[in-house]
């Protein structure tokens, strides 16, 4: 965790106790709700807007990209290993990937062993001795996206298909994380600037011209709550 140094919103280790009978790790707080809890609470309150769901999905992909760029594969990505910090109005302040017990540096290999049946979010590489690569986290992301999209009929077909393809058995059958991000950001429900925040059109065009491959992911996650969808719309236009 020290090496991960907060990438992907990971908790920061603060202190530990190595006592054999009572090992303990003190780490920074990454929010009270897991994504799984947030979604079930949302479902019990009539469901979230598509915009909220897409924004959450995009923010998870941003955190994952962050982690991969730091050189780590999570290897256990699922909705209860993602937490959210909410503000007083219950808006999502930040998104965090947690639980790094199975994570590894990119290219590390694990001892081959039998694959358990009940872990569809885990890539085969974790069990067959292949090197662990960022693609290994795509099945977990796919499961998260499918839980975000569950029971909705307003999710664009292309996005639903991408979520399925994330779980392809082979790396080659999975989309690139950046492709998932672009598709999420460009979805038709993309939030437009509010009228009172309308930006200068020339400025918009200049900015759009500068949005190249990869730059979508570089803004800090915490600043992105509103900007995600708008940037995506600009990318699509170019
Ligand atoms: N840094 C943190 N900030 C806030 N909550 C946390 C943090 N770390 C853990 N939690 C909470 O504790 C729960 C269990 O933690 P963690 O996922 O690390 O353990 P686990 O036993 O490996 O869980 P699982 O097997 O379900 O993945 C998380 O789902 C989350 O609710
Ligand atoms: Mg966990
Ligand atoms: Zn893999």
Short mmCIF file of C-alpha atoms and ligand atoms in Angstrom, two decimals:
data_model
loop_
_atom_site.label_atom_id
_atom_site.label_comp_id
_atom_site.label_asym_id
_atom_site.label_seq_id
_atom_site.Cartn_x
_atom_site.Cartn_y
_atom_site.Cartn_z
CA UNK A 1 0.00 0.00 0.00
CA UNK A 2 2.92 2.28 0.69
CA UNK A 3 4.14 1.75 -2.89
CA UNK A 4 0.70 2.32 -4.35
CA UNK A 5 0.82 5.71 -2.58
CA UNK A 6 -2.83 6.57 -2.97
CA UNK A 7 -3.11 5.76 -6.69
CA UNK A 8 -6.71 4.96 -7.63
CA UNK A 9 -7.85 6.66 -4.42
CA UNK A 10 -6.25 3.84 -2.43
CA UNK A 11 -6.12 4.32 1.33
CA UNK A 12 -2.82 5.56 2.68
CA UNK A 13 -1.20 3.38 5.32
CA UNK A 14 -0.75 5.37 8.52
CA UNK A 15 0.53 2.85 11.07
CA UNK A 16 0.68 -0.87 11.68
CA UNK A 17 1.01 -3.32 14.50
CA UNK A 18 2.92 -6.49 13.64
CA UNK A 19 1.98 -8.43 16.79
CA UNK A 20 1.48 -12.02 15.71
CA UNK A 21 -1.77 -12.53 17.60
CA UNK A 22 -3.19 -9.15 16.72
CA UNK A 23 -1.81 -7.67 13.50
CA UNK A 24 -3.39 -4.32 12.67
CA UNK A 25 -3.18 -1.68 9.98
CA UNK A 26 -4.30 1.90 10.41
CA UNK A 27 -5.16 3.55 7.10
CA UNK A 28 -6.86 6.65 5.78
CA UNK A 29 -10.65 6.62 5.60
CA UNK A 30 -12.08 6.25 2.09
CA UNK A 31 -15.76 6.78 2.78
CA UNK A 32 -18.52 4.98 4.61
CA UNK A 33 -20.33 3.42 1.66
CA UNK A 34 -19.10 0.83 -0.76
CA UNK A 35 -20.33 1.17 -4.32
CA UNK A 36 -22.41 -1.95 -3.71
CA UNK A 37 -24.14 -0.34 -0.73
CA UNK A 38 -24.62 2.92 -2.61
CA UNK A 39 -26.33 1.08 -5.46
CA UNK A 40 -28.64 -0.93 -3.24
CA UNK A 41 -29.58 2.20 -1.32
CA UNK A 42 -30.25 3.95 -4.64
CA UNK A 43 -32.41 1.06 -5.83
CA UNK A 44 -34.47 1.20 -2.65
CA UNK A 45 -35.03 4.96 -3.15
CA UNK A 46 -36.40 4.69 -6.68
CA UNK A 47 -33.11 4.38 -8.57
CA UNK A 48 -30.45 6.80 -9.78
CA UNK A 49 -30.49 8.92 -12.90
CA UNK A 50 -28.57 7.60 -15.89
CA UNK A 51 -26.33 10.62 -15.59
CA UNK A 52 -25.38 9.68 -12.03
CA UNK A 53 -24.71 6.08 -12.98
CA UNK A 54 -22.53 7.05 -15.97
CA UNK A 55 -20.62 9.56 -13.90
CA UNK A 56 -19.94 6.90 -11.26
CA UNK A 57 -18.81 4.45 -13.93
CA UNK A 58 -16.48 7.02 -15.43
CA UNK A 59 -15.01 7.89 -12.07
CA UNK A 60 -14.34 4.22 -11.31
CA UNK A 61 -12.56 3.86 -14.66
CA UNK A 62 -10.51 6.93 -13.89
CA UNK A 63 -9.39 5.47 -10.57
CA UNK A 64 -8.55 2.18 -12.24
CA UNK A 65 -6.54 3.91 -14.93
CA UNK A 66 -4.69 5.77 -12.18
CA UNK A 67 -3.78 2.52 -10.49
CA UNK A 68 -2.62 0.91 -13.73
CA UNK A 69 -0.52 3.94 -14.57
CA UNK A 70 1.13 3.62 -11.17
CA UNK A 71 2.13 0.09 -12.27
CA UNK A 72 -0.31 -2.04 -10.28
CA UNK A 73 -3.06 -4.52 -11.09
CA UNK A 74 -5.80 -4.76 -8.46
CA UNK A 75 -6.81 -8.40 -9.14
CA UNK A 76 -9.92 -8.26 -6.94
CA UNK A 77 -11.95 -5.44 -8.43
CA UNK A 78 -15.64 -5.56 -7.50
CA UNK A 79 -18.33 -3.24 -6.22
CA UNK A 80 -17.55 -3.84 -2.56
CA UNK A 81 -13.90 -2.99 -3.11
CA UNK A 82 -14.86 0.48 -4.33
CA UNK A 83 -15.89 3.08 -1.76
CA UNK A 84 -17.40 6.53 -2.05
CA UNK A 85 -17.04 9.64 0.02
CA UNK A 86 -20.28 11.58 0.06
CA UNK A 87 -20.78 15.20 1.06
CA UNK A 88 -23.52 16.48 3.37
CA UNK A 89 -26.02 16.47 0.47
CA UNK A 90 -24.99 12.93 -0.43
CA UNK A 91 -23.25 13.99 -3.63
CA UNK A 92 -20.29 11.81 -4.49
CA UNK A 93 -17.20 13.70 -3.43
CA UNK A 94 -14.64 11.07 -4.37
CA UNK A 95 -14.36 7.47 -5.48
CA UNK A 96 -11.75 5.05 -4.08
CA UNK A 97 -10.47 1.62 -4.95
CA UNK A 98 -9.69 -0.28 -1.74
CA UNK A 99 -8.61 -3.75 -0.57
CA UNK A 100 -5.21 -4.32 -2.11
CA UNK A 101 -4.66 -7.71 -0.48
CA UNK A 102 -4.43 -9.46 -3.87
CA UNK A 103 -2.96 -6.68 -5.95
CA UNK A 104 0.41 -6.96 -7.62
CA UNK A 105 2.83 -5.04 -9.74
CA UNK A 106 2.14 -5.30 -13.45
CA UNK A 107 3.93 -8.35 -14.97
CA UNK A 108 4.13 -10.24 -11.69
CA UNK A 109 3.11 -13.91 -11.89
CA UNK A 110 1.34 -15.96 -9.26
CA UNK A 111 1.88 -19.63 -8.56
CA UNK A 112 -0.55 -21.64 -10.71
CA UNK A 113 -3.48 -23.10 -8.79
CA UNK A 114 -7.02 -24.28 -9.37
CA UNK A 115 -9.44 -21.57 -10.34
CA UNK A 116 -12.36 -21.23 -7.91
CA UNK A 117 -15.79 -21.24 -9.56
CA UNK A 118 -17.27 -18.34 -7.68
CA UNK A 119 -14.96 -15.48 -8.65
CA UNK A 120 -16.03 -14.38 -12.12
CA UNK A 121 -14.42 -10.96 -11.61
CA UNK A 122 -10.96 -12.54 -11.47
CA UNK A 123 -8.91 -13.08 -14.60
CA UNK A 124 -7.54 -16.56 -15.39
CA UNK A 125 -4.02 -15.09 -15.19
CA UNK A 126 -4.37 -15.07 -11.43
CA UNK A 127 -4.59 -18.86 -11.48
CA UNK A 128 -2.62 -20.06 -14.50
CA UNK A 129 0.74 -18.42 -13.83
CA UNK A 130 0.48 -15.83 -16.64
CA UNK A 131 1.80 -12.33 -15.99
CA UNK A 132 -0.72 -10.01 -14.36
CA UNK A 133 -1.57 -7.12 -16.65
CA UNK A 134 -4.00 -4.17 -16.52
CA UNK A 135 -6.35 -6.20 -18.75
CA UNK A 136 -6.77 -8.61 -15.83
CA UNK A 137 -8.91 -5.97 -14.05
CA UNK A 138 -11.39 -5.68 -16.94
CA UNK A 139 -13.68 -8.56 -15.84
CA UNK A 140 -14.03 -6.85 -12.45
CA UNK A 141 -14.79 -3.56 -14.16
CA UNK A 142 -17.31 -5.34 -16.37
CA UNK A 143 -19.10 -6.68 -13.32
CA UNK A 144 -19.18 -3.23 -11.76
CA UNK A 145 -20.58 -1.71 -14.96
CA UNK A 146 -23.23 -4.41 -15.19
CA UNK A 147 -24.26 -3.79 -11.60
CA UNK A 148 -24.51 -0.07 -12.38
CA UNK A 149 -26.59 -0.76 -15.50
CA UNK A 150 -28.78 -3.50 -13.98
CA UNK A 151 -32.56 -3.18 -14.52
CA UNK A 152 -32.21 -0.08 -16.69
CA UNK A 153 -33.53 0.33 -20.18
CA UNK A 154 -31.84 3.67 -20.86
CA UNK A 155 -28.22 2.48 -21.09
CA UNK A 156 -26.87 2.89 -24.63
CA UNK A 157 -26.53 -0.49 -26.35
CA UNK A 158 -22.85 0.09 -27.12
CA UNK A 159 -22.08 0.63 -23.45
CA UNK A 160 -23.99 -2.46 -22.36
CA UNK A 161 -22.08 -4.46 -24.98
CA UNK A 162 -18.75 -3.08 -23.80
CA UNK A 163 -19.60 -4.05 -20.22
CA UNK A 164 -20.20 -7.61 -21.43
CA UNK A 165 -17.02 -7.70 -23.48
CA UNK A 166 -14.97 -6.63 -20.45
CA UNK A 167 -15.60 -10.15 -19.15
CA UNK A 168 -14.38 -11.98 -22.25
CA UNK A 169 -12.30 -14.98 -21.23
CA UNK A 170 -9.23 -13.75 -23.14
CA UNK A 171 -7.49 -10.40 -22.85
CA UNK A 172 -7.85 -9.92 -26.59
CA UNK A 173 -11.62 -10.08 -26.42
CA UNK A 174 -11.75 -7.24 -23.86
CA UNK A 175 -11.98 -3.58 -24.79
CA UNK A 176 -9.20 -1.19 -23.78
CA UNK A 177 -9.97 0.72 -20.60
CA UNK A 178 -9.61 3.97 -22.54
CA UNK A 179 -12.26 2.79 -25.00
CA UNK A 180 -14.65 2.12 -22.13
CA UNK A 181 -13.91 5.56 -20.74
CA UNK A 182 -14.51 7.32 -24.04
CA UNK A 183 -17.74 5.51 -24.58
CA UNK A 184 -18.96 6.35 -21.08
CA UNK A 185 -17.99 9.99 -21.42
CA UNK A 186 -19.68 10.29 -24.79
CA UNK A 187 -22.99 8.68 -23.79
CA UNK A 188 -26.01 10.74 -24.89
CA UNK A 189 -27.08 11.58 -21.35
CA UNK A 190 -23.79 13.45 -20.99
CA UNK A 191 -24.33 16.39 -18.71
CA UNK A 192 -24.15 19.71 -20.51
CA UNK A 193 -22.89 22.86 -18.76
CA UNK A 194 -25.71 24.54 -16.86
CA UNK A 195 -26.94 27.68 -18.55
CA UNK A 196 -25.47 29.91 -15.87
CA UNK A 197 -22.10 28.22 -16.40
CA UNK A 198 -22.05 28.40 -20.20
CA UNK A 199 -18.47 28.55 -21.32
CA UNK A 200 -17.06 30.74 -24.03
CA UNK A 201 -17.47 28.89 -27.34
CA UNK A 202 -14.01 29.71 -28.69
CA UNK A 203 -12.48 28.49 -25.48
CA UNK A 204 -14.48 25.29 -25.84
CA UNK A 205 -13.14 24.71 -29.33
CA UNK A 206 -9.55 25.38 -28.31
CA UNK A 207 -9.89 22.94 -25.47
CA UNK A 208 -11.51 20.30 -27.65
CA UNK A 209 -8.71 20.57 -30.19
CA UNK A 210 -6.26 19.77 -27.40
CA UNK A 211 -8.10 16.71 -26.13
CA UNK A 212 -5.93 13.89 -27.39
CA UNK A 213 -5.77 10.20 -26.53
CA UNK A 214 -5.30 9.78 -22.82
CA UNK A 215 -5.92 13.33 -21.70
CA UNK A 216 -9.46 12.48 -20.67
CA UNK A 217 -7.98 10.64 -17.75
CA UNK A 218 -5.52 13.19 -16.48
CA UNK A 219 -7.69 15.57 -14.51
CA UNK A 220 -7.81 14.73 -10.80
CA UNK A 221 -10.84 12.56 -10.04
CA UNK A 222 -12.13 14.95 -7.41
CA UNK A 223 -12.40 17.80 -9.92
CA UNK A 224 -14.17 15.69 -12.44
CA UNK A 225 -17.68 15.23 -11.11
CA UNK A 226 -19.12 17.79 -13.48
CA UNK A 227 -16.50 17.83 -16.21
CA UNK A 228 -16.57 14.13 -17.15
CA UNK A 229 -19.52 14.09 -19.45
CA UNK A 230 -18.76 17.46 -21.02
CA UNK A 231 -15.24 16.42 -21.98
CA UNK A 232 -16.55 13.23 -23.49
CA UNK A 233 -18.97 15.13 -25.65
CA UNK A 234 -16.13 17.28 -26.93
CA UNK A 235 -13.96 14.29 -27.72
CA UNK A 236 -16.76 12.71 -29.72
CA UNK A 237 -17.21 15.86 -31.71
CA UNK A 238 -13.59 15.54 -32.86
N1 LIG B 1 -9.81 2.61 3.91
C1 LIG B 1 -11.08 2.32 4.09
N2 LIG B 1 -11.99 3.31 4.21
C2 LIG B 1 -13.29 3.02 4.40
N3 LIG B 1 -13.81 1.77 4.49
C3 LIG B 1 -12.95 0.74 4.36
C4 LIG B 1 -11.56 0.95 4.16
N4 LIG B 1 -10.97 -0.26 4.09
C5 LIG B 1 -11.95 -1.17 4.25
N5 LIG B 1 -13.15 -0.58 4.40
C6 LIG B 1 -14.45 -1.23 4.62
O1 LIG B 1 -14.25 -2.53 5.12
C7 LIG B 1 -14.78 -3.52 4.20
C8 LIG B 1 -13.86 -4.72 4.17
O2 LIG B 1 -12.55 -4.30 3.81
P1 LIG B 1 -11.69 -5.10 2.74
O3 LIG B 1 -12.40 -5.08 1.42
O4 LIG B 1 -10.30 -4.53 2.73
O5 LIG B 1 -11.68 -6.54 3.41
P2 LIG B 1 -12.00 -7.98 2.84
O6 LIG B 1 -12.21 -8.83 4.01
O7 LIG B 1 -10.90 -8.35 1.92
O8 LIG B 1 -13.34 -7.88 2.00
P3 LIG B 1 -13.81 -8.74 0.73
O9 LIG B 1 -13.37 -10.14 0.91
O10 LIG B 1 -15.30 -8.55 0.77
O11 LIG B 1 -13.21 -8.10 -0.45
C9 LIG B 1 -14.89 -2.78 2.86
O12 LIG B 1 -15.87 -3.33 2.01
C10 LIG B 1 -15.24 -1.36 3.32
O13 LIG B 1 -16.62 -1.30 3.64
MG1 LIG B 2 -12.89 -6.26 0.07
ZN1 LIG B 3 -5.32 -11.60 -17.16
#
